[in-house]
Amino acid sequence: MSELPDPTANLTARPWFFCGIGGSGMQPLAAILKGRGAKVAGSDRSFDQGRTPEKFAALERQGFRLFPQDGSGIDRAEQVLVASAAVEDTVPEVVRAKELGVPRLTRADLNAALFNAAETGVAVAGTSGKSTVTGMLGWILHHAGKQPTIMNGAVMKNFVSDDRPFASAVVGDADLYVSEVDESDGSIAQYTPAVGILLNVSLDHKSMDELRQLFGDFLAASERGVVNADDEEAFRLVAQANAPLTFGVTNTCAALGIVEGSIAEGPTRQAAMVHDKRDDSHHALTLNLPGRHNLSNALAAIAGSNAAGVPVADGVAALGEFAGLARRFDIVGTSSSGVTVIDDFGHNPEKAAATLRTLKAHPGRVLAFFQPHGYGPLKQMGAELAETFARELGPKDVTLLCDPVYFGGTVDRSEGSERIVDLIAKHGGKALCMNTREGCGDWLVANAKPGDRIAIMGARDDTLSVFARDVLGRLG
């Protein structure tokens, strides 16, 4: 293939083709390019398989041309192919692009170029909470009368409309760009933020030593660093931040914190008093999301937007109207029998722990269905996941696993969910494994009792939301 073009030089000069256009990282980038006037088409394996047809129908209504993933969409050398770094060279679009000399960018290449071209780039980094904080930040900036471009990995409910039911991106001013940035593939190193926010550092796709290096370098590259003082690993890196602004729910050293004793928690919302120690001001926050992790996320967004020029009082006021994200402790509904179903993205130990703690803060048995998001991640963090489910859930609660997500490829599938169930049992927890998701659904419907909460957890599979709605429907 030829050398990479500069995608920020003239976005509309060449047609763009996205391989995997329905993916959580691809779809918002495609929307941003199209919103700026570029011609954008794409293909997706899920489109070919008939998965989540409503998503692809929405893309077609918005003017995206969709092709089968057979290479037919790559037909001229002036196109630019956008494909994940994980996409294999045998995928037909990649093969055809090589034949025609079509340049290829990864998702991270394109996002970093767009981000770095902005006068003010606000980047959200960390192992957990990135999408929620990105959505909060984008909403605060929008509420403050600015016009941010927002690149997110999740649907932001505040920006959903009939025309854009899958609003994981907002097309705004090219010089104000808000984005989550990814450490799992190392691409976080490509960003030079005006404001860099570090939420937490914990085991996910890389070793802790690698993560400390990546996140430390990220803070050093940011003109201003916003750091979570409650997270021990993140707080250790504050010395590498320029003009640091710290936040924390419990750490009294943080510049932006919560007044002790002011937190009022409920099953679906909470309130607290925000204390800005820099001017000793106090601000009453109401948040339509449960869980201490979301209170921390709110502080991160308030601090990050403040570093970008929004007064703390305005950030606090905006979050009172924040509606949340799809698949982030998303309450699907409660059945006539009194069983509540929650759709959640929790897939690594920290995300899963936050969701389970939020559930266990209130009465009722928890039935936690977990679909691992791949064989590789399960091998990397399976022991920590098992410990998390055993530690956070009680003796009456049940963890239910099916086989990991697998859409094809050459990944090693020798270690599956059965290993995790055995490890949960060794840690004193109660867990079951069924190979199929359908079998898990049957078990949940047959065993759920009034007052139970069913948490549908996992990543990389949009049909989990369909599964959650189906379980609720079968419960009546």
Short mmCIF file of C-alpha atoms in Angstrom, two decimals:
data_model
loop_
_atom_site.label_atom_id
_atom_site.label_comp_id
_atom_site.label_asym_id
_atom_site.label_seq_id
_atom_site.Cartn_x
_atom_site.Cartn_y
_atom_site.Cartn_z
CA MET A 1 0.00 0.00 0.00
CA SER A 2 1.06 3.58 -0.51
CA GLU A 3 2.11 5.96 2.26
CA LEU A 4 -0.57 7.16 4.65
CA PRO A 5 -2.26 10.38 3.57
CA ASP A 6 -2.65 13.22 6.01
CA PRO A 7 -6.36 12.80 6.87
CA THR A 8 -6.58 16.32 8.28
CA ALA A 9 -5.22 18.06 5.18
CA ASN A 10 -8.48 17.84 3.24
CA LEU A 11 -11.02 15.42 4.61
CA THR A 12 -13.30 15.58 1.60
CA ALA A 13 -10.59 15.15 -1.04
CA ARG A 14 -10.79 11.34 -1.03
CA PRO A 15 -13.59 8.82 -0.38
CA TRP A 16 -13.29 6.82 2.83
CA PHE A 17 -14.08 3.15 3.43
CA PHE A 18 -14.47 1.69 6.93
CA CYS A 19 -13.94 -2.04 7.43
CA GLY A 20 -16.09 -2.83 10.47
CA ILE A 21 -18.13 0.37 10.23
CA GLY A 22 -20.59 -0.81 12.89
CA GLY A 23 -17.92 -1.19 15.56
CA SER A 24 -17.98 1.01 18.65
CA GLY A 25 -14.70 2.68 17.65
CA MET A 26 -15.40 2.87 13.92
CA GLN A 27 -18.99 4.13 13.79
CA PRO A 28 -18.36 7.47 15.57
CA LEU A 29 -15.29 8.22 13.43
CA ALA A 30 -17.27 7.50 10.28
CA ALA A 31 -19.99 9.86 11.54
CA ILE A 32 -17.46 12.64 12.24
CA LEU A 33 -15.93 12.36 8.77
CA LYS A 34 -19.32 12.30 7.07
CA GLY A 35 -20.48 15.23 9.18
CA ARG A 36 -17.53 17.24 7.88
CA GLY A 37 -18.50 16.55 4.29
CA ALA A 38 -16.51 13.44 3.39
CA LYS A 39 -17.91 10.59 1.33
CA VAL A 40 -17.99 7.52 3.59
CA ALA A 41 -18.91 3.89 2.93
CA GLY A 42 -18.18 0.66 4.77
CA SER A 43 -18.66 -3.02 5.42
CA ASP A 44 -19.13 -5.10 8.53
CA ARG A 45 -19.17 -8.79 9.33
CA SER A 46 -22.18 -8.25 11.58
CA PHE A 47 -24.04 -6.63 8.67
CA ASP A 48 -23.42 -9.75 6.58
CA GLN A 49 -24.56 -12.00 9.44
CA GLY A 50 -27.78 -10.03 10.03
CA ARG A 51 -26.75 -8.99 13.54
CA THR A 52 -28.17 -5.71 14.97
CA PRO A 53 -30.02 -4.85 11.74
CA GLU A 54 -31.48 -1.68 13.29
CA LYS A 55 -27.99 -0.19 13.62
CA PHE A 56 -27.13 -0.75 9.96
CA ALA A 57 -30.55 0.47 8.84
CA ALA A 58 -29.86 3.71 10.74
CA LEU A 59 -26.46 4.05 9.04
CA GLU A 60 -28.07 3.64 5.63
CA ARG A 61 -30.72 6.24 6.48
CA GLN A 62 -27.91 8.64 7.35
CA GLY A 63 -26.40 8.20 3.89
CA PHE A 64 -23.67 5.63 4.48
CA ARG A 65 -23.37 3.10 1.67
CA LEU A 66 -22.90 -0.40 3.04
CA PHE A 67 -21.21 -3.27 1.19
CA PRO A 68 -20.78 -6.97 1.94
CA GLN A 69 -17.40 -7.71 3.50
CA ASP A 70 -16.13 -9.26 0.28
CA GLY A 71 -13.85 -6.50 -1.03
CA SER A 72 -16.42 -5.12 -3.47
CA GLY A 73 -16.48 -1.73 -1.70
CA ILE A 74 -12.79 -1.11 -2.50
CA ASP A 75 -12.77 -0.25 -6.18
CA ARG A 76 -10.41 2.68 -6.79
CA ALA A 77 -6.96 3.77 -5.66
CA GLU A 78 -8.04 7.20 -4.41
CA GLN A 79 -10.01 5.65 -1.55
CA VAL A 80 -8.67 5.51 2.03
CA LEU A 81 -9.25 2.29 3.98
CA VAL A 82 -9.82 2.55 7.73
CA ALA A 83 -9.42 -0.81 9.47
CA SER A 84 -8.56 -1.86 12.99
CA ALA A 85 -4.98 -2.88 13.62
CA ALA A 86 -6.38 -6.27 14.63
CA VAL A 87 -7.97 -6.86 11.21
CA GLU A 88 -6.10 -9.69 9.51
CA ASP A 89 -4.41 -9.29 6.13
CA THR A 90 -6.67 -12.01 4.70
CA VAL A 91 -9.84 -9.90 5.08
CA PRO A 92 -11.09 -9.17 1.52
CA GLU A 93 -11.04 -5.37 1.94
CA VAL A 94 -7.40 -5.45 3.01
CA VAL A 95 -6.47 -7.79 0.16
CA ARG A 96 -8.21 -5.58 -2.39
CA ALA A 97 -6.68 -2.39 -0.93
CA LYS A 98 -3.20 -3.88 -1.34
CA GLU A 99 -3.95 -4.79 -4.94
CA LEU A 100 -5.07 -1.24 -5.77
CA GLY A 101 -2.49 0.59 -3.65
CA VAL A 102 -5.18 2.06 -1.40
CA PRO A 103 -3.68 3.64 1.76
CA ARG A 104 -4.76 2.14 5.08
CA LEU A 105 -5.18 3.86 8.44
CA THR A 106 -6.08 2.28 11.75
CA ARG A 107 -8.91 3.70 13.81
CA ALA A 108 -6.32 5.13 16.20
CA ASP A 109 -4.32 6.73 13.35
CA LEU A 110 -7.38 8.60 12.13
CA ASN A 111 -8.69 9.62 15.55
CA ALA A 112 -5.28 10.83 16.73
CA ALA A 113 -4.81 12.91 13.57
CA LEU A 114 -8.22 14.56 13.98
CA PHE A 115 -7.61 15.07 17.70
CA ASN A 116 -4.12 16.55 17.32
CA ALA A 117 -5.30 18.94 14.61
CA ALA A 118 -7.76 20.54 17.06
CA GLU A 119 -6.72 23.66 18.94
CA THR A 120 -8.13 22.16 22.16
CA GLY A 121 -8.06 18.39 22.45
CA VAL A 122 -9.46 16.90 25.66
CA ALA A 123 -8.46 13.25 26.10
CA VAL A 124 -9.92 10.80 28.61
CA ALA A 125 -7.65 7.91 29.60
CA GLY A 126 -7.77 5.09 32.12
CA THR A 127 -8.68 1.45 32.42
CA SER A 128 -12.33 2.11 33.31
CA GLY A 129 -14.88 4.88 32.98
CA LYS A 130 -13.58 6.50 29.79
CA SER A 131 -16.83 6.42 27.83
CA THR A 132 -18.92 7.74 30.71
CA VAL A 133 -16.52 10.61 31.45
CA THR A 134 -16.25 11.44 27.73
CA GLY A 135 -20.05 11.64 27.53
CA MET A 136 -20.21 13.79 30.66
CA LEU A 137 -17.47 16.10 29.39
CA GLY A 138 -19.11 16.47 26.01
CA TRP A 139 -22.44 17.29 27.62
CA ILE A 140 -20.89 19.89 29.98
CA LEU A 141 -19.16 21.63 27.07
CA HIS A 142 -22.35 21.52 24.99
CA HIS A 143 -24.42 22.81 27.93
CA ALA A 144 -21.89 25.65 28.37
CA GLY A 145 -22.64 26.86 24.83
CA LYS A 146 -19.55 25.45 23.16
CA GLN A 147 -19.66 23.22 20.08
CA PRO A 148 -17.49 20.18 20.86
CA THR A 149 -16.79 17.35 18.48
CA ILE A 150 -17.19 14.22 20.61
CA MET A 151 -15.69 10.84 19.78
CA ASN A 152 -17.04 8.18 22.13
CA GLY A 153 -17.21 4.39 22.29
CA ALA A 154 -20.79 4.36 23.58
CA VAL A 155 -24.15 5.87 22.73
CA MET A 156 -24.70 9.15 24.62
CA LYS A 157 -28.38 9.40 25.53
CA ASN A 158 -28.37 13.22 25.69
CA PHE A 159 -27.53 13.36 21.98
CA VAL A 160 -29.83 10.59 20.73
CA SER A 161 -32.53 11.60 18.23
CA ASP A 162 -34.87 9.84 15.80
CA ASP A 163 -32.36 10.57 13.04
CA ARG A 164 -29.38 9.40 15.12
CA PRO A 165 -30.45 6.59 17.46
CA PHE A 166 -26.82 5.46 17.90
CA ALA A 167 -25.26 8.79 18.92
CA SER A 168 -21.72 7.76 19.85
CA ALA A 169 -20.37 10.87 18.11
CA VAL A 170 -21.25 14.55 17.91
CA VAL A 171 -19.97 16.63 15.01
CA GLY A 172 -19.08 20.11 16.24
CA ASP A 173 -16.20 22.54 16.07
CA ALA A 174 -13.05 20.96 14.58
CA ASP A 175 -10.95 22.95 17.10
CA LEU A 176 -12.64 21.48 20.21
CA TYR A 177 -12.28 17.70 20.18
CA VAL A 178 -13.22 15.43 23.10
CA SER A 179 -12.25 11.78 22.89
CA GLU A 180 -11.54 8.72 24.95
CA VAL A 181 -8.07 7.34 24.19
CA ASP A 182 -7.09 3.71 24.29
CA GLU A 183 -4.19 2.14 26.13
CA SER A 184 -4.99 -1.46 25.14
CA ASP A 185 -3.25 -1.17 21.76
CA GLY A 186 -0.70 1.43 22.85
CA SER A 187 -2.26 4.08 20.61
CA ILE A 188 -2.62 6.46 23.57
CA ALA A 189 0.99 7.44 22.77
CA GLN A 190 -0.17 9.11 19.52
CA TYR A 191 -2.13 11.89 21.27
CA THR A 192 -0.90 15.35 22.34
CA PRO A 193 -3.76 16.69 24.49
CA ALA A 194 -4.37 20.20 25.73
CA VAL A 195 -6.12 18.47 28.64
CA GLY A 196 -5.30 14.88 29.55
CA ILE A 197 -7.50 13.14 32.13
CA LEU A 198 -6.32 9.99 33.93
CA LEU A 199 -9.10 8.10 35.70
CA ASN A 200 -7.43 4.92 36.95
CA VAL A 201 -4.72 2.36 36.25
CA SER A 202 -5.56 -1.32 36.69
CA LEU A 203 -5.04 -4.66 34.95
CA ASP A 204 -6.77 -5.02 31.60
CA HIS A 205 -5.08 -5.83 28.28
CA LYS A 206 -1.48 -5.05 29.32
CA SER A 207 0.80 -5.63 32.30
CA MET A 208 0.87 -3.07 35.09
CA ASP A 209 4.41 -2.00 34.20
CA GLU A 210 3.36 -1.31 30.61
CA LEU A 211 0.29 0.60 31.79
CA ARG A 212 2.30 2.77 34.19
CA GLN A 213 4.64 3.71 31.34
CA LEU A 214 1.84 4.47 28.88
CA PHE A 215 -0.23 6.55 31.29
CA GLY A 216 2.79 8.39 32.68
CA ASP A 217 3.89 9.34 29.17
CA PHE A 218 0.31 10.42 28.40
CA LEU A 219 0.31 12.87 31.30
CA ALA A 220 3.73 14.19 30.34
CA ALA A 221 2.49 14.82 26.78
CA SER A 222 -0.59 16.74 27.98
CA GLU A 223 -0.41 20.51 28.42
CA ARG A 224 -2.44 20.02 31.57
CA GLY A 225 -3.07 16.82 33.51
CA VAL A 226 -6.23 15.98 35.47
CA VAL A 227 -5.64 13.03 37.80
CA ASN A 228 -7.81 10.88 40.08
CA ALA A 229 -6.32 11.18 43.58
CA ASP A 230 -8.42 8.25 44.85
CA ASP A 231 -6.73 5.76 42.55
CA GLU A 232 -3.38 4.83 44.05
CA GLU A 233 -1.72 3.90 40.76
CA ALA A 234 -2.98 7.03 38.97
CA PHE A 235 -2.02 9.32 41.86
CA ARG A 236 1.54 7.96 41.78
CA LEU A 237 1.84 9.37 38.27
CA VAL A 238 0.75 12.90 39.17
CA ALA A 239 4.39 14.00 39.32
CA GLN A 240 4.55 13.49 35.54
CA ALA A 241 1.56 15.79 34.93
CA ASN A 242 1.92 19.40 33.81
CA ALA A 243 -0.07 21.95 35.89
CA PRO A 244 -1.95 19.08 37.58
CA LEU A 245 -5.54 19.35 38.76
CA THR A 246 -6.53 16.51 41.09
CA PHE A 247 -9.99 15.22 42.01
CA GLY A 248 -11.20 12.62 44.45
CA VAL A 249 -14.25 11.43 46.35
CA THR A 250 -12.27 10.32 49.41
CA ASN A 251 -8.71 11.64 49.11
CA THR A 252 -8.59 14.91 51.07
CA CYS A 253 -5.47 15.97 49.14
CA ALA A 254 -7.53 16.45 45.97
CA ALA A 255 -8.20 20.00 44.77
CA LEU A 256 -11.74 19.07 43.74
CA GLY A 257 -13.56 16.79 46.15
CA ILE A 258 -16.75 15.84 47.96
CA VAL A 259 -17.76 17.21 51.35
CA GLU A 260 -17.60 14.37 53.88
CA GLY A 261 -21.05 13.12 54.85
CA SER A 262 -22.81 14.91 51.99
CA ILE A 263 -23.42 11.86 49.75
CA ALA A 264 -27.04 10.68 49.48
CA GLU A 265 -27.35 7.48 47.43
CA GLY A 266 -30.34 5.78 45.82
CA PRO A 267 -30.79 2.80 43.47
CA THR A 268 -30.87 5.02 40.35
CA ARG A 269 -29.52 8.45 41.36
CA GLN A 270 -27.43 10.27 43.98
CA ALA A 271 -26.52 13.70 45.31
CA ALA A 272 -23.44 15.22 46.94
CA MET A 273 -21.75 18.54 47.72
CA VAL A 274 -18.74 19.31 45.50
CA HIS A 275 -15.95 21.28 47.22
CA ASP A 276 -13.48 23.26 45.13
CA LYS A 277 -10.61 23.81 47.54
CA ARG A 278 -8.90 26.29 45.25
CA ASP A 279 -11.47 28.98 46.11
CA ASP A 280 -13.31 27.15 48.93
CA SER A 281 -16.56 27.14 46.93
CA HIS A 282 -19.33 24.54 47.36
CA HIS A 283 -21.68 23.28 44.66
CA ALA A 284 -24.70 20.96 45.05
CA LEU A 285 -24.51 18.08 42.56
CA THR A 286 -27.38 15.80 41.59
CA LEU A 287 -26.55 12.86 39.34
CA ASN A 288 -29.06 10.57 37.65
CA LEU A 289 -26.66 7.64 37.88
CA PRO A 290 -26.00 5.37 40.87
CA GLY A 291 -22.67 4.20 42.30
CA ARG A 292 -19.59 5.79 43.82
CA HIS A 293 -17.68 5.16 40.60
CA ASN A 294 -20.09 7.46 38.79
CA LEU A 295 -19.58 10.13 41.43
CA SER A 296 -15.86 9.85 40.70
CA ASN A 297 -16.61 10.02 36.97
CA ALA A 298 -18.62 13.20 37.54
CA LEU A 299 -15.71 14.83 39.39
CA ALA A 300 -13.39 13.84 36.54
CA ALA A 301 -15.69 15.49 34.00
CA ILE A 302 -16.13 18.63 36.11
CA ALA A 303 -12.36 18.91 36.61
CA GLY A 304 -11.60 18.16 32.97
CA SER A 305 -14.09 20.70 31.64
CA ASN A 306 -12.77 23.24 34.15
CA ALA A 307 -9.25 22.71 32.81
CA ALA A 308 -10.75 23.41 29.37
CA GLY A 309 -12.28 26.70 30.56
CA VAL A 310 -15.74 25.86 32.00
CA PRO A 311 -16.45 27.12 35.55
CA VAL A 312 -16.97 24.37 38.14
CA ALA A 313 -20.48 25.68 38.92
CA ASP A 314 -21.49 25.30 35.27
CA GLY A 315 -20.11 21.77 35.10
CA VAL A 316 -22.03 20.74 38.22
CA ALA A 317 -25.26 22.26 36.87
CA ALA A 318 -24.91 20.50 33.50
CA LEU A 319 -24.50 17.06 35.08
CA GLY A 320 -27.90 17.42 36.71
CA GLU A 321 -29.27 16.91 33.19
CA PHE A 322 -26.89 14.14 32.12
CA ALA A 323 -28.91 11.12 30.98
CA GLY A 324 -26.10 8.57 30.89
CA LEU A 325 -24.87 6.12 28.26
CA ALA A 326 -26.32 3.03 26.69
CA ARG A 327 -25.00 -0.17 28.29
CA ARG A 328 -23.50 1.63 31.30
CA PHE A 329 -25.68 0.42 34.19
CA ASP A 330 -28.57 0.86 31.76
CA ILE A 331 -31.81 -0.18 33.48
CA VAL A 332 -33.78 -2.01 30.78
CA GLY A 333 -36.88 -2.33 32.97
CA THR A 334 -38.64 -4.23 35.73
CA SER A 335 -40.94 -7.16 35.00
CA SER A 336 -44.45 -7.50 36.38
CA SER A 337 -43.00 -10.07 38.79
CA GLY A 338 -40.56 -7.52 40.21
CA VAL A 339 -37.32 -8.60 38.52
CA THR A 340 -35.13 -5.74 37.26
CA VAL A 341 -32.83 -6.22 34.25
CA ILE A 342 -29.70 -4.06 33.84
CA ASP A 343 -27.61 -3.91 30.65
CA ASP A 344 -23.95 -3.17 31.42
CA PHE A 345 -20.60 -2.95 29.65
CA GLY A 346 -18.62 -4.36 32.60
CA HIS A 347 -15.97 -6.69 31.17
CA ASN A 348 -12.71 -6.17 33.07
CA PRO A 349 -12.19 -6.59 36.83
CA GLU A 350 -12.54 -2.90 37.71
CA LYS A 351 -15.63 -2.29 35.56
CA ALA A 352 -17.28 -5.46 36.81
CA ALA A 353 -16.51 -4.58 40.43
CA ALA A 354 -18.04 -1.09 40.05
CA THR A 355 -21.27 -2.53 38.66
CA LEU A 356 -21.52 -5.28 41.27
CA ARG A 357 -20.84 -2.88 44.16
CA THR A 358 -23.56 -0.56 42.89
CA LEU A 359 -26.00 -3.47 42.81
CA LYS A 360 -24.99 -4.76 46.25
CA ALA A 361 -25.43 -1.32 47.83
CA HIS A 362 -29.19 -1.99 47.69
CA PRO A 363 -31.38 -4.97 48.70
CA GLY A 364 -32.07 -7.91 46.43
CA ARG A 365 -30.33 -10.96 45.02
CA VAL A 366 -28.01 -10.45 42.04
CA LEU A 367 -27.96 -12.82 39.07
CA ALA A 368 -24.88 -11.71 37.12
CA PHE A 369 -24.73 -13.00 33.57
CA PHE A 370 -21.26 -12.49 32.11
CA GLN A 371 -20.23 -13.03 28.48
CA PRO A 372 -16.41 -12.76 28.20
CA HIS A 373 -15.39 -10.42 25.38
CA GLY A 374 -12.82 -12.77 23.87
CA TYR A 375 -10.59 -15.76 24.57
CA GLY A 376 -7.45 -13.61 24.69
CA PRO A 377 -8.78 -11.16 27.33
CA LEU A 378 -10.21 -14.08 29.33
CA LYS A 379 -6.78 -15.70 29.45
CA GLN A 380 -5.14 -12.37 30.40
CA MET A 381 -7.49 -11.37 33.23
CA GLY A 382 -9.58 -14.45 33.96
CA ALA A 383 -8.15 -15.04 37.44
CA GLU A 384 -8.79 -11.43 38.48
CA LEU A 385 -12.33 -11.55 37.04
CA ALA A 386 -13.09 -14.70 39.01
CA GLU A 387 -11.81 -13.13 42.20
CA THR A 388 -13.92 -10.02 41.52
CA PHE A 389 -17.20 -11.92 41.11
CA ALA A 390 -16.49 -14.08 44.18
CA ARG A 391 -15.51 -11.06 46.32
CA GLU A 392 -18.27 -8.65 45.32
CA LEU A 393 -21.24 -11.03 45.35
CA GLY A 394 -22.84 -12.72 48.35
CA PRO A 395 -23.74 -16.34 49.13
CA LYS A 396 -27.23 -16.04 47.60
CA ASP A 397 -26.04 -14.37 44.40
CA VAL A 398 -25.15 -16.31 41.25
CA THR A 399 -22.65 -15.64 38.44
CA LEU A 400 -23.65 -17.20 35.12
CA LEU A 401 -21.18 -17.48 32.21
CA CYS A 402 -21.49 -18.56 28.59
CA ASP A 403 -18.74 -19.10 26.03
CA PRO A 404 -16.61 -16.04 25.13
CA VAL A 405 -17.36 -13.86 22.12
CA TYR A 406 -15.95 -15.38 18.95
CA PHE A 407 -16.66 -13.96 15.49
CA GLY A 408 -13.94 -15.91 13.67
CA GLY A 409 -10.17 -15.77 13.35
CA THR A 410 -7.18 -17.73 14.60
CA VAL A 411 -7.27 -16.97 18.34
CA ASP A 412 -6.38 -19.77 20.78
CA ARG A 413 -9.67 -21.10 22.20
CA SER A 414 -8.22 -23.74 24.51
CA GLU A 415 -9.19 -21.90 27.72
CA GLY A 416 -12.84 -20.92 28.08
CA SER A 417 -15.41 -19.91 30.65
CA GLU A 418 -15.34 -23.21 32.55
CA ARG A 419 -11.98 -22.22 34.05
CA ILE A 420 -13.49 -19.00 35.43
CA VAL A 421 -16.39 -20.86 37.02
CA ASP A 422 -13.93 -23.21 38.76
CA LEU A 423 -11.89 -20.24 40.01
CA ILE A 424 -15.00 -18.46 41.33
CA ALA A 425 -15.91 -21.61 43.26
CA LYS A 426 -12.37 -21.83 44.71
CA HIS A 427 -12.78 -18.26 45.98
CA GLY A 428 -16.06 -19.20 47.69
CA GLY A 429 -18.48 -17.84 45.10
CA LYS A 430 -21.40 -19.48 43.32
CA ALA A 431 -21.16 -19.76 39.54
CA LEU A 432 -22.55 -21.77 36.64
CA CYS A 433 -21.34 -22.19 33.06
CA MET A 434 -23.51 -22.91 30.02
CA ASN A 435 -22.03 -22.96 26.54
CA THR A 436 -24.79 -20.99 24.87
CA ARG A 437 -26.24 -17.59 25.71
CA GLU A 438 -29.69 -18.98 24.96
CA GLY A 439 -29.23 -21.60 27.65
CA CYS A 440 -28.24 -18.89 30.12
CA GLY A 441 -31.37 -16.94 29.20
CA ASP A 442 -33.53 -19.99 29.86
CA TRP A 443 -31.89 -20.44 33.27
CA LEU A 444 -32.40 -16.78 34.21
CA VAL A 445 -36.07 -16.80 33.26
CA ALA A 446 -36.66 -20.08 35.13
CA ASN A 447 -34.81 -19.07 38.31
CA ALA A 448 -35.37 -15.33 38.78
CA LYS A 449 -37.53 -14.37 41.77
CA PRO A 450 -39.32 -11.13 42.75
CA GLY A 451 -36.77 -8.55 43.92
CA ASP A 452 -33.87 -10.05 41.96
CA ARG A 453 -31.62 -7.89 39.79
CA ILE A 454 -30.32 -9.50 36.58
CA ALA A 455 -27.14 -7.86 35.26
CA ILE A 456 -26.32 -8.60 31.61
CA MET A 457 -22.59 -7.90 31.38
CA GLY A 458 -20.01 -7.99 28.59
CA ALA A 459 -18.41 -6.09 25.70
CA ARG A 460 -17.75 -6.29 21.95
CA ASP A 461 -21.24 -7.64 21.22
CA ASP A 462 -24.11 -5.24 20.56
CA THR A 463 -26.61 -8.11 20.63
CA LEU A 464 -26.21 -8.27 24.41
CA SER A 465 -28.71 -5.39 24.57
CA VAL A 466 -31.13 -7.44 22.47
CA PHE A 467 -30.56 -10.37 24.83
CA ALA A 468 -31.29 -8.16 27.87
CA ARG A 469 -34.56 -6.94 26.36
CA ASP A 470 -35.50 -10.52 25.46
CA VAL A 471 -34.90 -11.73 29.03
CA LEU A 472 -37.05 -8.89 30.38
CA GLY A 473 -39.80 -9.68 27.86
CA ARG A 474 -39.82 -13.36 28.79
CA LEU A 475 -40.10 -12.41 32.47
CA GLY A 476 -43.35 -10.62 31.64
#
